[in-house]
Coordinates of N, CA, C and O in Angstrom, one line a residue:
X19 N -7.3 17.4 -26.0 CA -7.5 16.7 -24.7 C -6.4 15.7 -24.5 O -6.0 15.0 -25.4
X20 N -5.9 15.6 -23.2 CA -4.9 14.6 -22.9 C -5.6 13.4 -22.2 O -6.6 13.5 -21.5
X21 N -5.0 12.3 -22.5 CA -5.4 11.0 -21.9 C -4.3 10.3 -21.2 O -3.2 10.1 -21.8
X22 N -4.5 10.1 -19.9 CA -3.4 9.6 -19.1 C -4.0 8.4 -18.2 O -5.0 8.6 -17.6
X23 N -3.3 7.3 -18.2 CA -3.6 6.2 -17.4 C -2.4 5.9 -16.5 O -1.4 5.4 -17.1
X24 N -2.5 6.1 -15.3 CA -1.3 5.8 -14.4 C -1.8 4.9 -13.2 O -2.2 5.4 -12.1
X25 N -1.9 3.6 -13.5 CA -2.3 2.7 -12.5 C -1.1 2.1 -11.7 O -0.1 1.7 -12.4
X26 N -1.2 2.0 -10.4 CA -0.1 1.5 -9.6 C -0.6 0.6 -8.5 O -1.7 0.8 -7.9
X27 N 0.2 -0.4 -8.3 CA 0.0 -1.3 -7.1 C 1.1 -0.9 -6.1 O 2.3 -1.1 -6.4
X28 N 0.7 -0.3 -5.0 CA 1.6 0.3 -4.0 C 1.6 -0.6 -2.8 O 0.5 -1.0 -2.3
X29 N 2.8 -0.9 -2.3 CA 2.9 -1.7 -1.1 C 3.9 -1.0 -0.1 O 4.9 -0.6 -0.5
X30 N 3.4 -0.9 1.1 CA 4.4 -0.4 2.2 C 4.0 -1.1 3.5 O 2.9 -1.5 3.7
X31 N 5.1 -1.1 4.3 CA 4.9 -1.9 5.6 C 5.1 -1.0 6.8 O 5.5 0.2 6.7
X32 N 4.9 -1.6 7.9 CA 5.1 -0.9 9.2 C 6.6 -0.9 9.5 O 7.4 -1.7 9.0
X33 N 7.0 0.0 10.3 CA 8.4 0.1 10.7 C 8.8 -1.2 11.3 O 8.1 -1.8 12.2
X34 N 10.0 -1.7 10.9 CA 10.6 -2.9 11.4 C 9.6 -4.1 11.2 O 9.8 -5.1 11.8
X35 N 8.6 -4.0 10.3 CA 7.7 -5.0 10.0 C 6.9 -5.6 11.2 O 6.6 -6.8 11.2
X36 N 6.7 -4.7 12.2 CA 6.0 -5.2 13.4 C 4.5 -5.3 13.0 O 4.0 -4.4 12.4
X37 N 3.9 -6.4 13.5 CA 2.5 -6.6 13.2 C 1.6 -5.7 14.1 O 0.9 -6.2 14.9
X38 N 1.6 -4.5 13.8 CA 0.8 -3.5 14.6 C -0.5 -3.1 14.1 O -1.2 -2.3 14.7
X39 N -0.9 -3.6 12.9 CA -2.2 -3.2 12.3 C -3.2 -4.2 12.6 O -3.4 -5.2 11.9
X40 N -3.9 -4.0 13.7 CA -4.9 -5.0 14.1 C -6.1 -5.0 13.2 O -6.6 -4.0 12.8
X41 N -6.5 -6.2 12.8 CA -7.6 -6.3 11.8 C -8.9 -5.7 12.1 O -9.6 -5.2 11.2
X42 N -9.2 -5.6 13.4 CA -10.5 -5.0 13.8 C -10.6 -3.5 13.5 O -11.7 -3.0 13.4
X43 N -9.5 -2.9 13.4 CA -9.5 -1.4 13.1 C -9.0 -1.1 11.7 O -8.9 0.1 11.3
X44 N -8.6 -2.0 10.9 CA -7.9 -1.8 9.6 C -8.9 -1.1 8.7 O -8.4 -0.2 7.9
X45 N -10.2 -1.4 8.7 CA -11.1 -0.7 7.8 C -11.1 0.8 8.0 O -11.2 1.6 7.0
X46 N -10.9 1.3 9.2 CA -10.9 2.7 9.5 C -9.6 3.3 8.9 O -9.6 4.4 8.3
X47 N -8.5 2.6 9.1 CA -7.2 3.0 8.5 C -7.3 3.1 7.0 O -6.9 4.1 6.3
X48 N -7.9 2.1 6.3 CA -8.0 2.1 4.9 C -8.9 3.3 4.4 O -8.6 3.9 3.3
X49 N -9.9 3.6 5.2 CA -10.7 4.8 4.8 C -9.9 6.1 4.9 O -10.0 7.0 4.0
X50 N -9.0 6.2 5.9 CA -8.1 7.3 6.0 C -7.1 7.4 4.8 O -6.9 8.4 4.2
X51 N -6.6 6.2 4.5 CA -5.6 6.2 3.3 C -6.3 6.6 2.0 O -5.8 7.4 1.3
X52 N -7.6 6.1 1.8 CA -8.3 6.4 0.6 C -8.6 7.9 0.6 O -8.5 8.6 -0.5
X53 N -8.9 8.5 1.7 CA -9.2 10.0 1.8 C -7.9 10.8 1.5 O -8.0 11.8 0.7
X54 N -6.8 10.3 2.0 CA -5.5 11.0 1.7 C -5.2 10.9 0.2 O -4.7 11.9 -0.3
X55 N -5.4 9.8 -0.4 CA -5.2 9.6 -1.8 C -6.1 10.6 -2.6 O -5.6 11.2 -3.5
X56 N -7.3 10.6 -2.2 CA -8.3 11.5 -2.9 C -7.9 13.0 -2.8 O -8.1 13.8 -3.7
X57 N -7.3 13.4 -1.6 CA -6.9 14.8 -1.5 C -5.8 15.1 -2.5 O -5.6 16.3 -2.8
X58 N -5.1 14.2 -3.0 CA -4.1 14.4 -4.0 C -4.6 14.1 -5.4 O -3.8 13.8 -6.3
X59 N -5.9 14.3 -5.6 CA -6.6 14.2 -6.9 C -6.3 12.8 -7.5 O -6.3 12.7 -8.8
X60 N -6.1 11.8 -6.7 CA -5.9 10.4 -7.2 C -7.1 9.6 -6.6 O -7.9 10.0 -5.8
X61 N -7.1 8.3 -7.1 CA -8.2 7.5 -6.7 C -7.7 6.1 -6.2 O -7.0 5.4 -6.9
X62 N -8.2 5.7 -5.1 CA -7.9 4.3 -4.6 C -9.0 3.4 -5.0 O -10.2 3.7 -4.7
X63 N -8.7 2.3 -5.6 CA -9.7 1.3 -6.1 C -10.0 0.3 -5.0 O -11.1 -0.1 -4.8
X64 N -8.9 -0.1 -4.3 CA -9.0 -1.1 -3.2 C -7.7 -0.9 -2.3 O -6.7 -0.6 -2.8
X65 N -8.0 -1.0 -1.0 CA -6.9 -1.0 0.0 C -7.1 -2.2 0.9 O -8.2 -2.4 1.4
X66 N -6.1 -3.0 1.1 CA -6.2 -4.1 2.0 C -4.8 -4.5 2.5 O -3.8 -4.0 1.9
X67 N -4.7 -5.3 3.5 CA -3.4 -5.7 4.0 C -3.5 -6.7 5.1 O -4.6 -7.3 5.3
X68 N -2.4 -6.8 5.8 CA -2.3 -7.7 6.9 C -1.7 -6.9 8.1 O -1.5 -5.7 7.9
X69 N -1.3 -7.6 9.1 CA -0.8 -6.9 10.3 C 0.4 -6.0 10.1 O 0.6 -5.0 10.9
X70 N 1.2 -6.3 9.1 CA 2.5 -5.5 9.0 C 2.7 -4.8 7.6 O 3.7 -4.3 7.4
X71 N 1.7 -4.8 6.7 CA 1.8 -4.1 5.5 C 0.5 -3.9 4.8 O -0.5 -4.6 5.1
X72 N 0.5 -2.9 3.9 CA -0.7 -2.5 3.2 C -0.5 -2.6 1.7 O 0.6 -2.2 1.2
X73 N -1.5 -3.0 0.9 CA -1.5 -2.9 -0.5 C -2.6 -1.9 -1.0 O -3.7 -1.9 -0.4
X74 N -2.3 -1.2 -2.0 CA -3.2 -0.2 -2.6 C -3.2 -0.3 -4.1 O -2.1 -0.2 -4.7
X75 N -4.3 -0.4 -4.7 CA -4.4 -0.3 -6.1 C -5.0 1.1 -6.4 O -6.1 1.5 -5.9
X76 N -4.2 2.0 -7.1 CA -4.7 3.4 -7.3 C -4.4 3.9 -8.7 O -3.6 3.3 -9.4
X77 N -5.1 4.9 -9.0 CA -4.9 5.7 -10.2 C -4.3 7.0 -9.8 O -4.9 7.7 -9.0
X78 N -3.2 7.3 -10.3 CA -2.4 8.5 -9.9 C -2.8 9.7 -10.8 O -2.7 9.5 -12.0
X79 N -3.1 10.8 -10.2 CA -3.3 12.0 -11.0 C -2.1 12.4 -11.7 O -1.0 12.3 -11.2
X80 N -2.2 12.9 -13.0 CA -1.1 13.3 -13.7 C -0.4 14.6 -13.1 O 0.7 14.9 -13.5
X81 N -1.1 15.2 -12.2 CA -0.6 16.4 -11.5 C 0.3 16.1 -10.3 O 0.8 17.0 -9.7
X82 N 0.4 14.8 -10.0 CA 1.0 14.4 -8.7 C 2.2 13.5 -9.0 O 2.0 12.5 -9.8
X83 N 3.3 13.7 -8.4 CA 4.4 12.7 -8.4 C 4.1 11.5 -7.5 O 3.6 11.8 -6.4
X84 N 4.4 10.3 -7.9 CA 4.1 9.2 -7.1 C 4.8 9.2 -5.8 O 4.2 9.0 -4.7
X85 N 6.1 9.7 -5.7 CA 6.8 9.7 -4.5 C 6.1 10.7 -3.5 O 6.1 10.5 -2.3
X86 N 5.6 11.8 -4.1 CA 4.9 12.8 -3.2 C 3.6 12.2 -2.7 O 3.3 12.5 -1.5
X87 N 2.9 11.5 -3.5 CA 1.7 10.8 -3.0 C 1.9 9.9 -1.9 O 1.3 9.9 -0.8
X88 N 2.9 9.0 -2.1 CA 3.2 8.0 -1.1 C 3.7 8.7 0.2 O 3.3 8.3 1.3
X89 N 4.6 9.7 0.1 CA 5.0 10.4 1.3 C 3.8 11.1 2.0 O 3.7 11.0 3.2
X90 N 2.9 11.7 1.3 CA 1.7 12.3 1.8 C 0.9 11.3 2.6 O 0.5 11.6 3.7
X91 N 0.6 10.2 2.0 CA -0.4 9.2 2.6 C 0.3 8.6 3.8 O -0.4 8.3 4.9
X92 N 1.6 8.3 3.7 CA 2.3 7.7 4.9 C 2.4 8.7 6.0 O 2.1 8.3 7.2
X93 N 2.7 9.9 5.8 CA 2.9 10.9 6.8 C 1.6 11.2 7.5 O 1.5 11.1 8.7
X94 N 0.5 11.5 6.7 CA -0.8 11.8 7.3 C -1.5 10.7 8.0 O -2.1 10.8 9.0
X95 N -1.3 9.5 7.4 CA -2.0 8.3 8.1 C -1.2 8.0 9.3 O -1.9 7.5 10.3
X96 N 0.1 8.1 9.4 CA 0.8 7.9 10.6 C 0.4 8.8 11.7 O 0.2 8.4 12.9
X97 N 0.2 10.1 11.4 CA -0.3 11.0 12.4 C -1.7 10.6 12.9 O -2.0 10.6 14.1
X98 N -2.6 10.2 12.0 CA -3.9 9.8 12.3 C -3.9 8.5 13.2 O -4.6 8.4 14.2
X99 N -3.0 7.6 12.9 CA -2.9 6.3 13.7 C -2.5 6.6 15.1 O -3.1 6.1 16.0
X100 N -1.5 7.5 15.2 CA -1.0 7.8 16.6 C -2.0 8.6 17.4 O -2.2 8.3 18.6
X101 N -2.8 9.5 16.7 CA -3.8 10.2 17.4 C -5.0 9.4 17.8 O -5.6 9.6 18.8
X102 N -5.4 8.4 16.9 CA -6.6 7.6 17.1 C -6.4 6.6 18.2 O -7.3 6.2 18.8
X103 N -5.1 6.2 18.5 CA -4.8 5.2 19.5 C -5.5 3.8 19.2 O -5.6 3.0 20.1
X104 N -5.9 3.6 17.9 CA -6.5 2.3 17.5 C -5.5 1.2 17.3 O -5.8 0.0 17.3
X105 N -4.2 1.6 17.1 CA -3.1 0.7 16.8 C -2.0 1.0 17.8 O -1.0 1.6 17.5
X106 N -2.2 0.5 19.1 CA -1.3 1.0 20.2 C 0.2 0.7 20.0 O 1.0 1.5 20.5
X107 N 0.6 -0.3 19.2 CA 2.0 -0.6 19.1 C 2.6 -0.1 17.8 O 3.7 -0.4 17.4
X108 N 1.8 0.6 17.0 CA 2.3 1.2 15.7 C 3.3 2.2 16.0 O 3.2 3.1 16.8
X109 N 4.5 2.1 15.3 CA 5.6 3.0 15.5 C 6.0 3.7 14.2 O 7.1 4.1 14.1
X110 N 5.1 3.8 13.3 CA 5.4 4.4 12.0 C 5.5 3.4 10.9 O 5.4 2.2 11.0
X111 N 5.6 4.0 9.7 CA 5.7 3.2 8.4 C 7.2 3.0 8.1 O 8.0 3.9 8.4
X112 N 7.5 2.0 7.4 CA 8.9 1.7 6.9 C 9.2 2.9 5.9 O 8.3 3.4 5.3
X113 N 10.5 3.2 5.8 CA 10.9 4.2 4.8 C 10.7 3.7 3.4 O 10.4 4.5 2.5
X114 N 10.9 2.4 3.2 CA 10.8 1.9 1.8 C 9.3 1.6 1.4 O 8.5 1.5 2.2
X115 N 9.1 1.5 0.1 CA 7.8 1.1 -0.4 C 8.1 0.5 -1.8 O 9.1 0.7 -2.4
X116 N 7.1 -0.2 -2.3 CA 7.1 -0.7 -3.7 C 5.9 -0.1 -4.4 O 4.8 0.1 -3.9
X117 N 6.2 0.3 -5.6 CA 5.1 0.9 -6.5 C 5.3 0.3 -7.9 O 6.4 0.5 -8.5
X118 N 4.3 -0.5 -8.3 CA 4.5 -1.2 -9.6 C 3.4 -0.7 -10.5 O 2.2 -0.9 -10.2
X119 N 3.8 -0.2 -11.7 CA 2.8 0.2 -12.7 C 2.2 -1.0 -13.3 O 2.8 -2.1 -13.4
X120 N 1.0 -0.8 -13.8 CA 0.3 -1.8 -14.5 C -0.6 -1.3 -15.5 O -1.0 -0.1 -15.5
X121 N -0.9 -2.1 -16.5 CA -1.9 -1.7 -17.6 C -3.3 -2.0 -17.1 O -3.5 -2.8 -16.2
X122 N -4.2 -1.3 -17.8 CA -5.6 -1.5 -17.4 C -6.1 -2.9 -17.5 O -7.0 -3.3 -16.7
X123 N -5.5 -3.7 -18.4 CA -5.9 -5.1 -18.6 C -5.5 -5.9 -17.3 O -6.1 -7.0 -17.2
X124 N -4.7 -5.5 -16.5 CA -4.3 -6.2 -15.3 C -5.0 -5.7 -14.0 O -4.8 -6.3 -12.9
X125 N -5.9 -4.7 -14.2 CA -6.5 -4.1 -13.0 C -7.3 -5.2 -12.2 O -7.2 -5.2 -11.0
X126 N -8.1 -6.0 -12.9 CA -9.0 -6.9 -12.2 C -8.2 -8.0 -11.4 O -8.5 -8.3 -10.3
X127 N -7.1 -8.5 -12.0 CA -6.2 -9.5 -11.4 C -5.6 -8.9 -10.1 O -5.5 -9.5 -9.1
X128 N -5.1 -7.7 -10.2 CA -4.4 -7.0 -9.1 C -5.5 -6.7 -8.0 O -5.2 -6.9 -6.8
X129 N -6.6 -6.3 -8.4 CA -7.7 -6.0 -7.5 C -8.0 -7.3 -6.6 O -8.1 -7.2 -5.4
X130 N -8.2 -8.4 -7.3 CA -8.5 -9.7 -6.6 C -7.3 -10.1 -5.7 O -7.5 -10.6 -4.6
X131 N -6.1 -9.9 -6.2 CA -4.9 -10.2 -5.4 C -4.9 -9.4 -4.1 O -4.7 -10.0 -3.0
X132 N -5.2 -8.1 -4.2 CA -5.2 -7.3 -3.0 C -6.4 -7.7 -2.1 O -6.3 -7.7 -0.9
X133 N -7.5 -7.9 -2.7 CA -8.7 -8.3 -1.9 C -8.5 -9.6 -1.1 O -9.1 -9.7 0.0
X134 N -7.7 -10.5 -1.6 CA -7.5 -11.8 -0.9 C -6.2 -11.8 -0.1 O -5.6 -12.9 0.1
X135 N -5.7 -10.7 0.4 CA -4.4 -10.7 1.1 C -4.4 -11.6 2.3 O -3.4 -12.3 2.6
X136 N -5.4 -11.7 3.1 CA -5.4 -12.5 4.3 C -5.2 -14.0 3.9 O -4.4 -14.7 4.6
X137 N -5.9 -14.5 2.9 CA -5.8 -15.9 2.5 C -4.4 -16.1 1.8 O -3.8 -17.1 2.0
X138 N -4.0 -15.1 1.1 CA -2.7 -15.2 0.4 C -1.6 -15.4 1.4 O -0.7 -16.3 1.1
X139 N -1.6 -14.7 2.5 CA -0.5 -14.8 3.4 C -0.6 -16.0 4.4 O 0.3 -16.2 5.2
X140 N -1.5 -16.9 4.1 CA -1.5 -18.2 4.9 C -0.5 -19.1 4.3 O 0.0 -20.0 5.0
X141 N -0.1 -18.9 3.0 CA 0.9 -19.7 2.4 C 2.1 -19.0 1.9 O 3.1 -19.7 1.5
X142 N 2.2 -17.7 1.9 CA 3.3 -16.9 1.3 C 3.7 -15.9 2.4 O 2.9 -15.2 2.9
X143 N 5.0 -15.9 2.7 CA 5.5 -15.0 3.7 C 5.6 -13.5 3.1 O 5.6 -13.4 1.9
X144 N 5.6 -12.6 4.0 CA 5.7 -11.2 3.5 C 6.9 -10.9 2.7 O 6.8 -10.2 1.6
X145 N 8.1 -11.4 3.1 CA 9.3 -11.2 2.4 C 9.2 -11.8 1.0 O 9.6 -11.3 0.0
X146 N 8.7 -13.1 1.0 CA 8.6 -13.8 -0.3 C 7.6 -13.0 -1.3 O 7.9 -12.9 -2.4
X147 N 6.6 -12.5 -0.7 CA 5.6 -11.8 -1.5 C 6.2 -10.5 -2.1 O 6.1 -10.3 -3.4
X148 N 6.9 -9.8 -1.3 CA 7.5 -8.5 -1.8 C 8.6 -8.8 -2.9 O 8.7 -8.2 -3.9
X149 N 9.4 -9.8 -2.6 CA 10.4 -10.2 -3.6 C 9.8 -10.6 -4.9 O 10.3 -10.3 -6.0
X150 N 8.7 -11.4 -4.9 CA 8.0 -11.7 -6.1 C 7.5 -10.5 -6.9 O 7.6 -10.5 -8.1
X151 N 7.0 -9.6 -6.1 CA 6.4 -8.4 -6.8 C 7.6 -7.6 -7.5 O 7.5 -7.1 -8.6
X152 N 8.7 -7.4 -6.7 CA 9.8 -6.7 -7.3 C 10.4 -7.4 -8.5 O 10.7 -6.8 -9.5
X153 N 10.6 -8.7 -8.4 CA 11.2 -9.5 -9.5 C 10.2 -9.5 -10.7 O 10.7 -9.3 -11.8
X154 N 8.9 -9.6 -10.5 CA 8.0 -9.6 -11.6 C 8.0 -8.3 -12.3 O 7.7 -8.2 -13.5
X155 N 8.3 -7.2 -11.6 CA 8.4 -5.9 -12.2 C 9.7 -5.7 -13.0 O 10.0 -4.6 -13.5
X156 N 10.6 -6.7 -12.9 CA 11.9 -6.6 -13.6 C 12.9 -5.8 -12.8 O 13.9 -5.4 -13.4
X157 N 12.7 -5.8 -11.5 CA 13.7 -5.1 -10.6 C 14.4 -6.1 -9.8 O 14.1 -7.3 -9.7
X158 N 15.5 -5.6 -9.1 CA 16.2 -6.5 -8.2 C 16.1 -6.0 -6.8 O 16.1 -4.8 -6.5
X159 N 16.1 -6.9 -5.8 CA 16.0 -6.6 -4.4 C 17.4 -6.1 -4.0 O 18.4 -6.8 -4.3
X160 N 17.5 -5.0 -3.4 CA 18.8 -4.5 -2.9 C 19.1 -5.1 -1.5 O 18.2 -5.0 -0.6
X161 N 20.2 -5.7 -1.4 CA 20.6 -6.3 -0.1 C 21.9 -5.6 0.3 O 22.9 -6.1 0.0
X162 N 21.7 -4.5 1.0 CA 22.9 -3.7 1.4 C 23.3 -4.0 2.7 O 23.9 -4.1 3.6

């Protein structure tokens, strides 16, 4: 028997970081994202965000490449958003995303972090948050 643990904190934003994800309909979007993740034999533990980006804590199926999962959920949720007309100024997702692996021992902390996004962003900008996540993962921000 094989044992695989592939936990990720995935973050992606709206095109041009436009605040197009209105809070009153975000729950419906998160349900769609969770469904798309499930279709790829993976599991979303929590999804939350603010007007211009989304955070997902997920367990990735060993049968699925992370880039394929992210492409799948962004593509299909974008189609749903445009068809639903619940987010009238949504113009797609940004091409970039962040995906940060984590150990099982960090799951609760990341879950709480994602759960408290609205409060978190009262004191931390979106850019500052993403830069912290990238740096904490031992990566560098590309400024091209």
